[in-house]
Amino acid sequence: MELKTVPARPATKTIKHRTISAAVAEALRQQILSGEFAAGFQLRQDALAEEFGVSRIPVREALMQLEAEGLVKIEPHKGAIVSELSTAEIEELFELRALLEPRLLKESAPRLTKDDYARLNGILEEYSAELRAEHVGRWGELNTEFHMLLYRHAAQPRSLAIVANLLQECDRHTRIQLSLTGGMERAEEEHAELVRLCADGKIGAACTLLKAHVEHVGKSLRDFLQKRQKA
């Protein structure tokens, strides 16, 4: 019996949904960053679908994208909630990181092994691939793994625990900074340079770069949010 082929129509439908969800995500992103939707505001899928004149599927996809960027938290039984984006909180978090992380790197860098460098370079490659693919959800995770690996030999467990918590707190801020401020290329370059300086034994220069790197991320994010809130 001869089999007949059928055109793959669902692919067109998927592309259409992605296009609509991207437009919805952009509209919601602007409303969140402008302060129109304040922290804690509940984003109801059915109300948003009605407002935008679309089905709930692209709205759900848009909310998942915003969650990956750190602008929204999807909580059980509550749905999507607008995240808190406090410039004062950002300033404190990144000031603490800029203070503690160079100290940890100074102690840890001379003890990094060949295996450590192999993993660091592997993270850099994966990081670049995920940036190009715009897999926002992985950016903060890889950033945390990269930084914690650099500090693993510091032999300062309390400081390491504090920094691990700070990096977790900064995860969504990092994703916002990379995806919305155009910081991807600089982040790639500075991460690669940190590894090179440590491998070359230029620990002082690496610590100086690390401090500037952390401070820049915090400043660019604060400036971006303040500019959007004033617009």
PDB file of C-alpha atoms in Angstrom, residues 19-20 27 39 44 77 81 88 114 156-157 175 187-188 193 201:
ATOM      1  CA  THR A  19       6.373  34.877  17.448  1.00  0.00           C
ATOM      2  CA  ILE A  20       3.296  35.812  19.479  1.00  0.00           C
ATOM      3  CA  ALA A  27       5.263  43.963  26.187  1.00  0.00           C
ATOM      4  CA  ALA A  39       6.926  43.717  42.584  1.00  0.00           C
ATOM      5  CA  ARG A  44      -2.898  35.999  35.547  1.00  0.00           C
ATOM      6  CA  HIS A  77      -0.899  27.825  43.501  1.00  0.00           C
ATOM      7  CA  ILE A  81       4.473  36.959  40.338  1.00  0.00           C
ATOM      8  CA  ALA A  88      19.400  49.258  46.808  1.00  0.00           C
ATOM      9  CA  LYS A 114      44.956  21.127  35.493  1.00  0.00           C
ATOM     10  CA  GLN A 156      37.827  29.749  53.752  1.00  0.00           C
ATOM     11  CA  PRO A 157      34.580  27.793  54.155  1.00  0.00           C
ATOM     12  CA  ARG A 175      20.438  37.004  33.756  1.00  0.00           C
ATOM     13  CA  ALA A 187      31.214  38.906  30.286  1.00  0.00           C
ATOM     14  CA  GLU A 188      32.674  36.313  27.913  1.00  0.00           C
ATOM     15  CA  GLU A 193      40.800  36.756  30.742  1.00  0.00           C
ATOM     16  CA  GLY A 201      50.303  33.217  37.652  1.00  0.00           C
TER      17      GLY A 201
END
